[in-house]
Structures are given as structure tokens and as C-alpha cells.
Amino acid sequence: MAREFTRVGVVGLGTMGAGIVEVFARNGVEVVAVDISEAALERGRANLTGSTDRAVARGKLAEADRDALIGRVTFAVGLGALDSVDLVIEAVPERLDIKQRLFAELDRVCKPEAILATNTSSLSVTEIAVATTRPDQVIGIHFFNPAPVMKLVEVVRTVVTSAEVVADVEALCVRLGKVDVTITDRAGFIANALLFGYLNQAIGMYESRYATREDIDAAMKLGCGLPMGPLALLDLIGLDTAYEILDTMYRRGGRDRRHSPVPLLRQMVTAGLLGRKSGRGFYTYERPGSGRLVPDESTPVASAPLEGARTVATVGVVGSGALAAGLVESLTTAGYQVTQVDPATELASLAEADLVIEAVADEPEVKKALFAGLGEVCKPGAVLATTTATLAVIELAMATGRPAEVVGLHFANPATPLVEIVQTILTSAETTATARAVVAALGRTGVVCGDSAGFIVNALLFPYLNDAVRMLEAHYSTTDDIDAAMKLGCGYPAGPFELLDSIGPDRSLAVLRAVYRQSREPGLAPAPLLEQLVTAARSFRG
Ligand SMILES: NC(=O)c1ccc[n+]([C@@H]2O[C@H](COP(=O)([O-])OP(=O)(O)OC[C@H]3O[C@@H](n4cnc5c(N)ncnc54)[C@H](O)[C@@H]3O)[C@@H](O)[C@H]2O)c1
């Protein structure tokens, strides 16, 4: 018989705590909600009423149920009110010293049989547990943001957590309508271990002005179908919390430089730019706590990027594959006059084209020879574009003898409207503006980025996929649980192994190799298991 949890305590009513209170109270559990001050309590109460009022407004919660839900919650300052609860879950700041002090105190205050749980994202549950005299009753219950919405809970058992406590908490997750994956105590567990390297890398792209915040976020939303871009997600998580998670993961997770927080993150936290909760982070919000964006000095002016664009009426497409065929069709539909040629045939028919897009095989020598030919044949001022996914655009540009007119147009995935417009260090502003105008005329969304391997989407996506393979290789979890964690915890449309299989392990390996070759980052070296799968011509999910 699983233990009955009739009264639970939640400590810390910030971004996560208020949502966790809601999850319990919605499911008929009495909640004692605790924070350190009256002001913090008020913020927590406002978060809870705001969230439940929105649920009522959307028709997802009846008014009477909302009132009953709120009626189940008692608010209190200080831990004394937790003496009669069956379970406490804490969501105080992500710092080991704070959590250890809190657990020692909870151990004194709570009933001897009460379970003490942490919502930590990255700290060692074991180190938190040993601050108490009951480490066998300490467990991680890691909810995802926003807690009332995301289905996943990672249940973290340490080497001393008792089997009954694990079973009781697993049964509780079912009662709360959550899907749990039970795992051992490793930095970042499943989801954050795969998410935070990616988020940190996105901050690095923004910091180095590789692309704008809007373009980085749009690329990941449109290119991968993610519910939010990485910088908007960081604002939701809270930049102080994100900083602490990365810092812990760096120190606990093998000092992988990819987890060492990008300097800009620390600067933003120091400056009080914490994301939504402070009203400003990577973006600016209507007020602290709001998710509604307001324009700021970095918001792009819609028409500015098209200034200087050259008129394009005739377009040449080189290639005969599926991408070339798709391009011919959509360019024709958009009203351009299109000439399609094969690289083997005479390029002379492209002499008058305003724009030439090549979509031939990603072979460096073939593409270079083609661009040398285009450089000779095409009229001055014609924009020459490559659809390469893995080659450096600048190398092709140099072959033309007119690199200012060369740009990358990476049609990330035929099923999405995204096009990455890749400008090299020599691409002229007019060339980029022309590319933007054509992409817009095709009804697609263009994002502009630098000429680095993987551009935006692949550079951010493939290291994450590789990390998932490494996690599998280390026997930390299974393909099913890892896929479930990313879908149910982060709202991804597909898990990493589903994605790797649909892209194809061989293609994935080729992209990863290109990204690794350029970065020489040890953490980006293709996982041996991926190489073996390619050699054995197998997929991950059979
Ligand atoms: N933010 C996320 O997206 C997210 C997701 C999952 C898990 N978590 C984890 O949840 C925990 C809380 O993170 P957050 O983002 O909600 O933080 P937060 O800063 O939004 O909220 C922290 C809350 O704890 C209170 N607090 C501080 N010290 C306290 C103490 N000694 N006793 C009682 N209350 C105290 C604060 O007043 C505040 O209300 C962290 O461990 C974090 O890693 C966060």
C-alpha cells in the first residue's frame, strides 16, 4: 500500500514553488506554503492566484474548483508550520549551502516519518540528504517549468534513499497526473544535462553577435519546432537560477567547458537582469513577473534590413535534386523567372540572372568549381547563393573572385519555413538585404547569422543530440526515458533518439563531424556509439 500524502509543505514560492503548490492543491492535497518573508509570501500568493485565474479565464478550471484549490493552501512565514506535513518539497534558490541549512532545519521541525524532497535542478541530492539525520527519506522530485503544465517529473534516488520512499513518491506522481522517470543522482539528471549546454551555447552566440536574440530564438522555434527559443526560455527559467545550474553542472559534471557559464550571463545576473521575474533579461517584459514582451532598444525595425536590397526578377537554380526542384517550384510560384541548370551543363544561360542559388551535392570540390564558373559567367551585381549545410561559405565565396556577392541560404528543413541567411566576413550589406527580400518573397522566415559550422540550428541541435547519445552510452537512462524527458519536460516535439533516427545516424554524424572539426571542442567529438551505429547501419530505436 502506497503511503497517503494528505498534507504537504512547499518551501520557497518563487518561479517553481508557486507552481508546485498549485499542482498539489489541484489534486486535492492540503498544502502549507512557506517562504522567508511576508513580501515573498505575497509574491507567491500572487503567482498562485494569477495562474489559477488564467486557468479559469481559459476555461480550464471551474471557478468553484479554483476557490477550493486556493482553500487548500495555508501560507506561512518560517518552517514551524511544517510540523504536521507528510512530505516537504523545497524550491529555494539553487545553492548547496542554502539547501543544506534548510534540510538540517526541516529535519528538526518535521515529523520523523516525513519525506523531505528537493526540487534541485543540478545539485547533488546526496549532499543535501546528508545534512539530515534521515538521508534514507530524502529524495529529488524535479518538476519542470511551468509545473502545472509540464507533465514530466524526474524522481531522483540517491544510494541511500529507501525503496519504499521511491515507490511512495512514484505513486504520488501518478496521483498528480505526472509522468515520472526515476533516475540516480547525476548533475542535471536527464533533461537539464541535455538542455543547459545548449542554452549556454545560445548565450555565447548572442554575446558574440553571431546572430540577434530574435533570430536565434526564431531559428530554434521554426527549425526544430521547439515551444520557445533558448533566450526566451532562459528568461522564463530565471537567469540567476540558470547561472547556478550551469555553474554546478560545470563543477559536478566533469568540467566540460560547454557548461562554464558564458560571462554575459554572470554580468546580467549581477546587474539584476534576471528574466521575466525582474521584468528584464534577454528581452524586456511589461512588468516583473509578466510574460508579455514589450519593445526595447534592441527590437528590430521591420523594414530596416531590406534597405539596399537589389531588384531580383530572374533566378538561376543549379542542381537537379529534391531541394533544387522544390526551389524552382517555390520561386516560380513567387513570380520569379526561373532557369534551372545542372552543374554539368553550360552555365552560360545564367549570365543574366539576378540571383543564382546552387543546390548540388555537398562536395567541396564540386561546389568550388561551380562557384568559380559562376564568378566568370554571371553579370556583375548578381547575388550568388549556396545551400550548403556543412561547408564554409567563405571558401566558396573566394572561388568566385567576388566574395561580397556571395551568401549562404540554408533551407534548414524542407518542412519548416526557416531559411538561415549566412553572411561571411566579406558579404556586403546589399547582398544580405537582397537575400532577405527574396526569402521574404518566398513566404519564409529568414534569420541572419555568421559563417560558422552548423550555422544556428545545427550548431545548437547536434551537440545536444550527441550528448543524448553519450548519456545512453553511459547507461544513465534508456532511449525511451530520454525521449520522454525532453518531450514531457521541455515540450520538444520529438525526443533526441526519434530525431536522430529520422535525420539518419549517418547524416547526423556528418554534421557533427563538421561542427567538431571547426570547434575542436572535446565535448563535441562524435560519441563512439553514434560512429558504431553508422558502421553497423543501425538506428537507435530499432
Ligand atoms: N526556474 C526553473 O525553471 C526551475 C525549474 C525546475 C527546477 N528549478 C529549481 O527550483 C528551485 C527554485 O528555483 P526558482 O527558479 O523557483 O527560484 P526563485 O528565485 O524564483 O524562487 C526562490 C524562492 O525561495 C525563497 N527563499 C529563498 N531563501 C529561502 C529560505 N531560506 N527559505 C525559504 N524560502 C527561501 C525566495 O523568497 C523565493 O520565493 C531551484 O533549486 C531550481 O534549480 C527551477
XYZ file of C-alpha atoms and ligand atoms in Angstrom:
586
model
C 0.000 0.000 0.000
C 1.497 3.342 -1.019
C 1.664 5.991 1.669
C -1.140 8.589 1.752
C 0.032 12.171 1.409
C -2.764 14.306 2.856
C -0.712 17.354 3.807
C 2.444 18.525 2.087
C 4.691 21.526 2.612
C 6.279 23.621 -0.139
C 9.208 25.866 0.815
C 10.128 28.792 -1.474
C 7.286 30.224 -3.564
C 9.235 31.669 -6.498
C 9.168 30.635 -10.163
C 8.819 26.925 -9.321
C 7.424 26.792 -5.791
C 4.157 28.595 -6.547
C 3.528 26.209 -9.461
C 4.266 23.170 -7.291
C 1.760 24.420 -4.680
C -0.811 24.599 -7.471
C -0.068 21.042 -8.661
C -0.704 19.573 -5.197
C -3.722 21.734 -4.324
C -5.354 20.982 -7.691
C -5.151 17.292 -6.865
C -6.880 17.553 -3.518
C -3.793 17.718 -1.291
C -3.655 20.227 1.606
C -0.595 22.457 1.190
C 1.388 24.506 3.687
C 3.193 27.112 1.577
C 6.228 28.692 3.220
C 8.638 31.469 2.325
C 11.125 33.639 4.200
C 9.197 36.923 4.487
C 5.712 38.382 4.219
C 6.742 40.096 0.966
C 7.938 36.794 -0.551
C 4.749 35.111 0.629
C 2.685 37.797 -1.073
C 4.579 37.290 -4.337
C 3.968 33.548 -4.065
C 0.275 34.085 -3.355
C 0.031 36.466 -6.336
C 1.753 33.875 -8.583
C -0.732 31.227 -7.497
C -3.833 33.369 -7.887
C -2.542 34.758 -11.209
C -2.000 31.276 -12.586
C -5.323 29.853 -11.365
C -7.232 32.942 -12.548
C -5.712 32.477 -16.001
C -6.806 28.819 -15.928
C -10.369 29.937 -15.088
C -10.306 32.589 -17.838
C -9.226 29.941 -20.366
C -11.997 27.618 -19.271
C -9.541 25.052 -17.937
C -10.654 25.349 -14.316
C -14.130 25.977 -12.896
C -14.447 28.948 -10.543
C -15.632 26.741 -7.692
C -12.645 24.416 -8.217
C -10.310 27.400 -8.175
C -11.795 28.519 -4.845
C -11.497 25.002 -3.417
C -7.899 24.820 -4.689
C -6.956 28.117 -3.011
C -8.817 26.989 0.133
C -6.463 24.015 0.451
C -3.409 26.272 0.761
C -2.194 27.786 4.041
C 0.527 30.432 3.781
C 3.136 30.865 6.491
C 6.457 32.573 7.115
C 9.052 30.238 8.626
C 9.344 26.466 8.813
C 7.441 25.992 12.096
C 4.174 25.478 10.184
C 5.576 22.271 8.630
C 5.460 20.139 11.781
C 2.444 18.078 10.672
C 3.085 17.502 6.947
C 3.781 14.081 5.360
C 6.124 15.457 2.711
C 8.042 18.690 2.174
C 9.333 19.783 -1.194
C 11.661 22.721 -1.333
C 12.145 25.170 -4.203
C 14.558 27.675 -2.659
C 17.492 29.129 -4.645
C 19.842 26.678 -6.344
C 22.689 26.929 -3.810
C 24.037 23.973 -1.869
C 24.726 25.973 1.310
C 21.145 27.311 1.419
C 19.634 23.899 0.752
C 21.815 22.076 3.297
C 20.917 24.580 6.015
C 17.255 24.285 5.101
C 17.293 20.471 5.209
C 19.015 20.405 8.606
C 16.252 22.697 9.859
C 13.466 20.676 8.182
C 14.898 17.552 9.806
C 14.406 19.155 13.231
C 10.932 20.555 12.509
C 9.197 17.777 10.540
C 7.660 14.526 11.811
C 10.240 11.704 11.901
C 8.402 9.776 9.164
C 8.006 12.777 6.808
C 9.719 12.592 3.429
C 11.986 15.541 2.619
C 12.259 16.316 -1.101
C 14.272 18.777 -3.144
C 13.340 20.306 -6.479
C 17.003 20.982 -7.252
C 17.942 21.040 -10.939
C 21.618 20.247 -10.659
C 22.840 19.938 -7.075
C 23.680 16.604 -5.506
C 20.617 15.191 -3.749
C 23.037 13.015 -1.785
C 24.902 16.033 -0.411
C 21.594 17.625 0.559
C 20.419 14.357 2.173
C 23.437 14.010 4.442
C 22.616 17.344 6.087
C 19.725 15.458 7.769
C 19.567 12.518 10.200
C 17.227 10.713 7.778
C 19.028 10.528 4.424
C 17.013 7.408 3.537
C 13.886 9.623 3.476
C 15.396 12.310 1.270
C 14.657 12.263 -2.469
C 14.684 14.547 -5.508
C 11.317 15.443 -7.056
C 12.250 17.591 -10.014
C 9.307 19.392 -11.582
C 9.533 21.336 -14.844
C 8.616 24.914 -15.547
C 5.712 25.731 -15.537
C 4.963 22.968 -13.010
C 1.175 22.872 -13.580
C 1.699 22.411 -17.331
C 4.753 20.200 -17.875
C 3.974 16.522 -17.415
C 7.424 15.271 -16.509
C 8.802 14.706 -13.022
C 12.317 13.372 -12.563
C 12.418 11.321 -9.360
C 15.992 11.218 -8.112
C 17.025 8.454 -5.747
C 20.375 8.508 -4.042
C 22.314 5.441 -2.958
C 20.651 5.686 0.452
C 17.050 6.609 -0.458
C 14.827 3.756 0.759
C 12.958 1.699 -1.828
C 9.615 2.427 -0.066
C 10.177 6.175 -0.300
C 10.917 5.860 -4.019
C 7.784 3.757 -4.551
C 5.631 6.161 -2.497
C 6.852 9.170 -4.463
C 6.350 7.371 -7.783
C 2.758 6.615 -6.770
C 2.306 10.246 -5.738
C 3.449 11.407 -9.199
C 0.762 9.228 -10.777
C -1.846 10.742 -8.442
C -0.685 14.224 -9.524
C -1.200 13.264 -13.175
C 2.524 13.400 -13.892
C 4.796 11.029 -15.793
C 7.867 10.152 -13.809
C 11.271 8.898 -14.805
C 13.256 7.587 -11.861
C 16.997 8.093 -12.096
C 20.128 8.251 -9.994
C 21.859 11.343 -8.655
C 23.853 12.856 -11.502
C 24.404 16.547 -12.294
C 21.476 17.838 -14.337
C 19.665 14.456 -14.273
C 18.313 13.791 -17.781
C 16.654 16.921 -19.100
C 18.891 19.652 -17.727
C 22.037 17.708 -18.551
C 20.884 17.839 -22.178
C 19.341 21.308 -22.099
C 21.849 23.560 -20.394
C 24.841 23.061 -22.699
C 22.536 24.165 -25.496
C 21.245 27.196 -23.573
C 24.767 28.278 -22.650
C 25.903 27.943 -26.256
C 22.978 30.098 -27.388
C 24.037 32.815 -24.924
C 27.529 32.579 -26.414
C 26.130 33.125 -29.919
C 24.237 36.172 -28.701
C 27.213 37.533 -26.771
C 29.491 37.247 -29.812
C 26.858 38.895 -32.036
C 26.771 35.835 -34.228
C 23.023 36.461 -34.602
C 20.381 38.621 -32.918
C 18.310 37.339 -29.989
C 15.196 37.298 -32.208
C 16.970 35.319 -34.933
C 18.489 32.770 -32.524
C 15.086 32.163 -30.943
C 13.200 32.089 -34.251
C 15.742 29.652 -35.703
C 15.206 27.109 -32.927
C 11.445 27.516 -32.832
C 10.975 27.220 -36.585
C 13.933 24.963 -37.348
C 13.258 22.430 -34.567
C 9.647 23.067 -33.619
C 10.586 23.991 -30.042
C 7.950 25.782 -27.973
C 10.361 28.629 -27.177
C 13.746 29.821 -28.351
C 16.684 29.384 -25.963
C 16.955 33.027 -24.862
C 13.220 33.365 -24.197
C 13.433 30.088 -22.250
C 16.310 31.405 -20.158
C 14.185 34.441 -19.289
C 11.409 32.070 -18.164
C 13.759 29.903 -16.085
C 15.359 32.950 -14.435
C 18.939 33.937 -15.232
C 20.129 33.610 -11.613
C 18.789 30.066 -11.440
C 20.259 29.284 -14.878
C 23.636 30.622 -13.767
C 23.682 28.450 -10.647
C 22.624 25.369 -12.615
C 25.382 25.855 -15.200
C 27.980 26.566 -12.558
C 27.045 23.398 -10.650
C 26.925 21.311 -13.796
C 30.367 22.562 -14.773
C 31.833 21.638 -11.398
C 29.939 18.358 -10.906
C 29.707 17.236 -14.494
C 33.349 16.760 -15.435
C 34.284 20.406 -16.041
C 33.002 20.420 -19.591
C 33.705 23.938 -20.840
C 30.340 23.972 -22.550
C 28.764 24.249 -19.093
C 31.021 27.031 -17.881
C 28.582 29.967 -17.757
C 29.158 32.464 -20.585
C 30.466 35.712 -18.984
C 27.463 37.705 -20.172
C 25.152 35.572 -18.004
C 27.035 36.493 -14.843
C 27.019 40.161 -15.841
C 23.270 40.139 -16.397
C 22.627 38.474 -13.020
C 24.884 40.999 -11.267
C 23.018 43.825 -12.989
C 19.694 42.458 -11.731
C 18.520 41.381 -15.187
C 17.015 38.066 -14.102
C 14.496 37.476 -16.887
C 10.714 37.573 -16.549
C 10.786 37.663 -12.767
C 12.615 41.026 -12.737
C 10.921 42.342 -15.894
C 14.071 42.279 -17.987
C 16.534 39.658 -19.172
C 17.416 38.952 -22.793
C 14.078 40.604 -23.562
C 12.026 43.291 -21.817
C 8.637 42.487 -20.248
C 5.628 44.604 -19.387
C 6.374 44.338 -15.657
C 8.183 41.962 -13.267
C 6.556 38.529 -13.357
C 4.866 39.126 -16.711
C 5.481 37.055 -19.823
C 4.270 39.834 -22.132
C 7.081 41.260 -24.270
C 7.438 44.987 -24.848
C 9.739 46.550 -27.472
C 13.113 47.845 -26.316
C 16.196 49.407 -27.917
C 17.212 46.047 -29.452
C 13.860 45.317 -31.064
C 14.424 45.228 -34.836
C 12.634 47.739 -37.048
C 10.705 45.653 -39.550
C 11.733 47.438 -42.752
C 15.374 48.296 -41.963
C 17.026 45.016 -43.005
C 15.640 45.274 -46.548
C 17.224 48.667 -47.241
C 19.683 48.422 -50.123
C 18.199 45.179 -51.468
C 18.742 44.782 -55.219
C 15.864 44.044 -57.515
C 15.612 40.370 -58.347
C 13.465 39.266 -61.285
C 15.342 36.296 -62.720
C 16.760 33.459 -60.648
C 19.015 30.597 -61.689
C 18.881 27.317 -59.797
C 21.782 24.893 -60.182
C 21.133 21.243 -59.375
C 18.643 18.507 -60.077
C 17.863 17.003 -56.683
C 14.844 17.381 -54.413
C 15.966 20.702 -52.925
C 16.595 22.199 -56.385
C 13.187 21.015 -57.575
C 11.492 22.479 -54.503
C 13.287 25.779 -55.015
C 12.263 26.000 -58.659
C 8.660 25.425 -57.674
C 8.507 27.960 -54.858
C 10.475 30.606 -56.788
C 8.151 30.210 -59.762
C 5.085 30.435 -57.513
C 6.503 33.634 -56.014
C 6.646 35.153 -59.510
C 10.335 34.909 -60.337
C 11.501 33.907 -63.766
C 13.491 30.745 -63.113
C 16.186 28.951 -65.119
C 17.275 25.553 -63.834
C 20.601 24.057 -64.925
C 22.616 21.011 -63.994
C 26.242 21.689 -62.943
C 27.435 19.562 -65.833
C 25.559 21.653 -68.390
C 26.536 25.041 -69.658
C 26.343 27.778 -67.002
C 26.208 30.470 -69.668
C 22.395 30.523 -69.531
C 22.753 32.091 -66.065
C 24.630 35.130 -67.376
C 21.659 37.459 -66.910
C 20.291 36.030 -63.638
C 19.934 38.489 -60.750
C 20.362 35.661 -58.266
C 21.787 32.155 -58.598
C 21.119 29.525 -55.955
C 23.126 26.335 -56.102
C 21.728 23.135 -54.623
C 24.203 20.482 -55.753
C 25.807 17.743 -53.619
C 27.762 18.948 -50.554
C 31.116 18.028 -52.149
C 33.711 20.758 -51.564
C 35.498 20.368 -54.913
C 32.277 20.213 -56.932
C 30.915 23.339 -55.245
C 34.165 25.275 -55.516
C 34.442 24.546 -59.237
C 30.825 25.568 -59.698
C 31.330 28.881 -57.882
C 34.465 29.600 -59.880
C 32.333 29.119 -63.008
C 29.534 31.335 -61.680
C 32.089 34.032 -60.880
C 33.096 34.083 -64.541
C 29.680 33.802 -66.145
C 27.285 35.854 -64.013
C 26.745 39.552 -64.527
C 28.267 41.958 -62.008
C 25.955 42.569 -59.065
C 24.278 39.150 -59.292
C 23.898 37.513 -55.889
C 25.408 34.026 -55.720
C 23.949 31.786 -53.032
C 24.868 28.346 -51.722
C 22.552 25.982 -49.887
C 25.425 24.130 -48.232
C 24.771 22.647 -44.783
C 28.315 21.782 -43.839
C 30.853 23.752 -45.911
C 32.262 27.173 -45.049
C 30.522 29.740 -47.262
C 33.671 31.893 -47.369
C 35.578 29.122 -49.163
C 33.013 29.059 -51.932
C 32.882 32.864 -51.953
C 36.636 33.135 -52.525
C 36.386 30.802 -55.534
C 34.128 33.334 -57.303
C 36.551 36.240 -57.212
C 33.645 38.431 -55.977
C 33.038 37.312 -52.413
C 30.967 40.375 -51.445
C 28.128 38.988 -53.583
C 28.109 35.519 -52.063
C 25.746 34.452 -49.302
C 24.528 31.189 -47.784
C 20.841 30.255 -47.973
C 20.411 27.227 -45.796
C 16.934 25.769 -46.126
C 17.183 24.073 -42.749
C 14.471 21.505 -43.248
C 12.072 21.372 -46.164
C 9.112 21.015 -43.790
C 9.797 24.280 -41.951
C 9.589 27.868 -43.203
C 13.059 28.680 -41.858
C 15.968 29.853 -44.006
C 19.335 30.663 -42.451
C 20.941 33.534 -44.351
C 24.662 33.111 -43.830
C 26.891 36.128 -44.233
C 30.640 35.660 -44.419
C 33.114 38.268 -43.233
C 33.086 39.615 -46.808
C 29.364 39.500 -47.688
C 28.105 43.016 -48.468
C 25.094 44.538 -46.711
C 23.294 44.767 -50.096
C 23.808 41.068 -50.722
C 22.354 40.165 -47.318
C 19.436 42.564 -47.799
C 18.736 41.039 -51.244
C 18.756 37.542 -49.754
C 16.368 38.673 -47.013
C 13.986 40.174 -49.555
C 13.907 37.004 -51.668
C 13.383 34.781 -48.614
C 10.508 37.025 -47.513
C 9.018 36.912 -51.027
C 9.064 33.100 -50.787
C 6.924 33.406 -47.673
C 9.671 32.053 -45.460
C 11.320 33.392 -42.327
C 14.938 34.377 -42.783
C 17.388 34.552 -39.896
C 20.826 36.053 -40.422
C 23.928 34.512 -38.881
C 27.691 34.192 -39.259
C 29.576 31.599 -41.281
C 30.336 29.046 -38.578
C 29.845 25.286 -38.941
C 26.209 24.364 -38.400
C 25.033 28.000 -38.666
C 22.445 28.457 -35.894
C 20.193 25.416 -35.870
C 22.625 22.587 -36.492
C 25.297 24.172 -34.307
C 22.856 24.189 -31.381
C 20.980 20.990 -32.181
C 23.657 18.418 -32.917
C 25.784 18.837 -29.776
C 22.580 18.209 -27.806
C 21.844 15.074 -29.838
C 25.416 13.913 -29.294
C 25.053 14.493 -25.548
C 21.961 12.291 -25.556
C 23.960 9.514 -27.243
C 26.692 9.906 -24.623
C 24.089 9.658 -21.867
C 22.798 6.415 -23.384
C 26.340 5.150 -23.814
C 26.962 5.798 -20.092
C 23.862 3.681 -19.248
C 22.395 6.561 -17.261
C 18.977 6.118 -18.862
C 17.151 4.498 -21.771
C 16.210 5.827 -25.222
C 12.530 5.819 -24.179
C 13.083 7.729 -20.931
C 15.454 10.242 -22.509
C 12.990 10.874 -25.349
C 10.114 11.167 -22.846
C 12.093 13.565 -20.644
C 12.722 16.022 -23.474
C 9.167 15.844 -24.780
C 7.325 15.999 -21.459
C 9.809 18.164 -19.524
C 10.800 20.645 -22.217
C 7.936 20.418 -24.717
C 10.118 19.185 -27.589
C 8.088 17.744 -30.466
C 10.377 14.693 -30.659
C 12.952 13.135 -28.377
C 16.646 13.124 -29.386
C 16.647 9.484 -30.482
C 13.478 9.862 -32.520
C 15.128 12.841 -34.183
C 18.468 11.094 -34.753
C 16.649 8.196 -36.415
C 14.555 10.452 -38.601
C 17.565 12.527 -39.718
C 19.589 9.328 -40.068
C 22.590 8.447 -37.871
C 24.918 8.804 -40.893
C 23.787 12.329 -41.751
C 23.875 13.263 -38.092
C 27.439 12.022 -37.839
C 28.458 14.075 -40.889
C 27.062 17.292 -39.390
C 28.634 16.588 -36.012
C 31.990 15.935 -37.613
C 31.810 19.294 -39.401
C 30.910 21.100 -36.178
C 33.641 19.282 -34.249
C 36.281 19.861 -36.925
C 35.767 23.575 -36.647
C 35.363 23.962 -32.885
C 37.821 21.245 -31.754
C 35.775 21.243 -28.560
C 36.376 17.838 -26.925
C 32.736 17.661 -25.771
C 31.616 17.858 -29.409
C 33.582 14.840 -30.609
C 31.019 12.415 -32.043
C 30.015 9.794 -29.460
C 31.615 6.417 -30.255
C 28.180 4.781 -30.063
C 26.985 7.005 -32.919
C 30.006 6.055 -35.032
C 29.402 2.368 -34.282
C 25.743 2.608 -35.226
C 26.651 4.193 -38.542
C 29.234 1.473 -39.204
C 26.679 -1.195 -38.326
C 23.976 0.565 -40.385
C 21.551 0.530 -37.449
C 19.211 3.078 -35.915
C 18.671 3.895 -32.236
C 15.117 2.748 -31.833
C 15.389 -0.368 -33.980
N 13.300 28.152 -12.643
C 13.120 26.989 -13.224
O 12.778 26.925 -14.413
C 13.319 25.722 -12.448
C 12.863 24.513 -12.990
C 12.991 23.345 -12.240
C 13.611 23.386 -11.016
N 14.063 24.576 -10.520
C 14.693 24.568 -9.183
O 13.765 25.085 -8.260
C 14.459 25.743 -7.208
C 13.930 27.164 -7.085
O 14.226 27.875 -8.267
P 13.331 29.112 -8.738
O 13.759 29.397 -10.118
O 11.912 28.846 -8.440
O 13.888 30.262 -7.756
P 13.270 31.684 -7.431
O 14.402 32.583 -7.203
O 12.254 32.075 -8.444
O 12.486 31.448 -6.042
C 13.150 31.120 -4.852
C 12.178 31.334 -3.683
O 12.792 30.844 -2.499
C 12.601 31.800 -1.446
N 13.676 31.584 -0.488
C 14.956 31.997 -0.527
N 15.641 31.537 0.545
C 14.766 30.824 1.285
C 14.865 30.114 2.510
N 15.996 30.030 3.144
N 13.747 29.534 2.988
C 12.573 29.608 2.346
N 12.425 30.239 1.153
C 13.515 30.853 0.647
C 12.621 33.134 -2.159
O 11.996 34.127 -1.362
C 11.851 32.796 -3.445
O 10.469 32.924 -3.254
C 15.938 25.663 -7.549
O 16.506 24.572 -6.885
C 15.908 25.435 -9.040
O 17.065 24.785 -9.519
C 13.918 25.742 -11.197
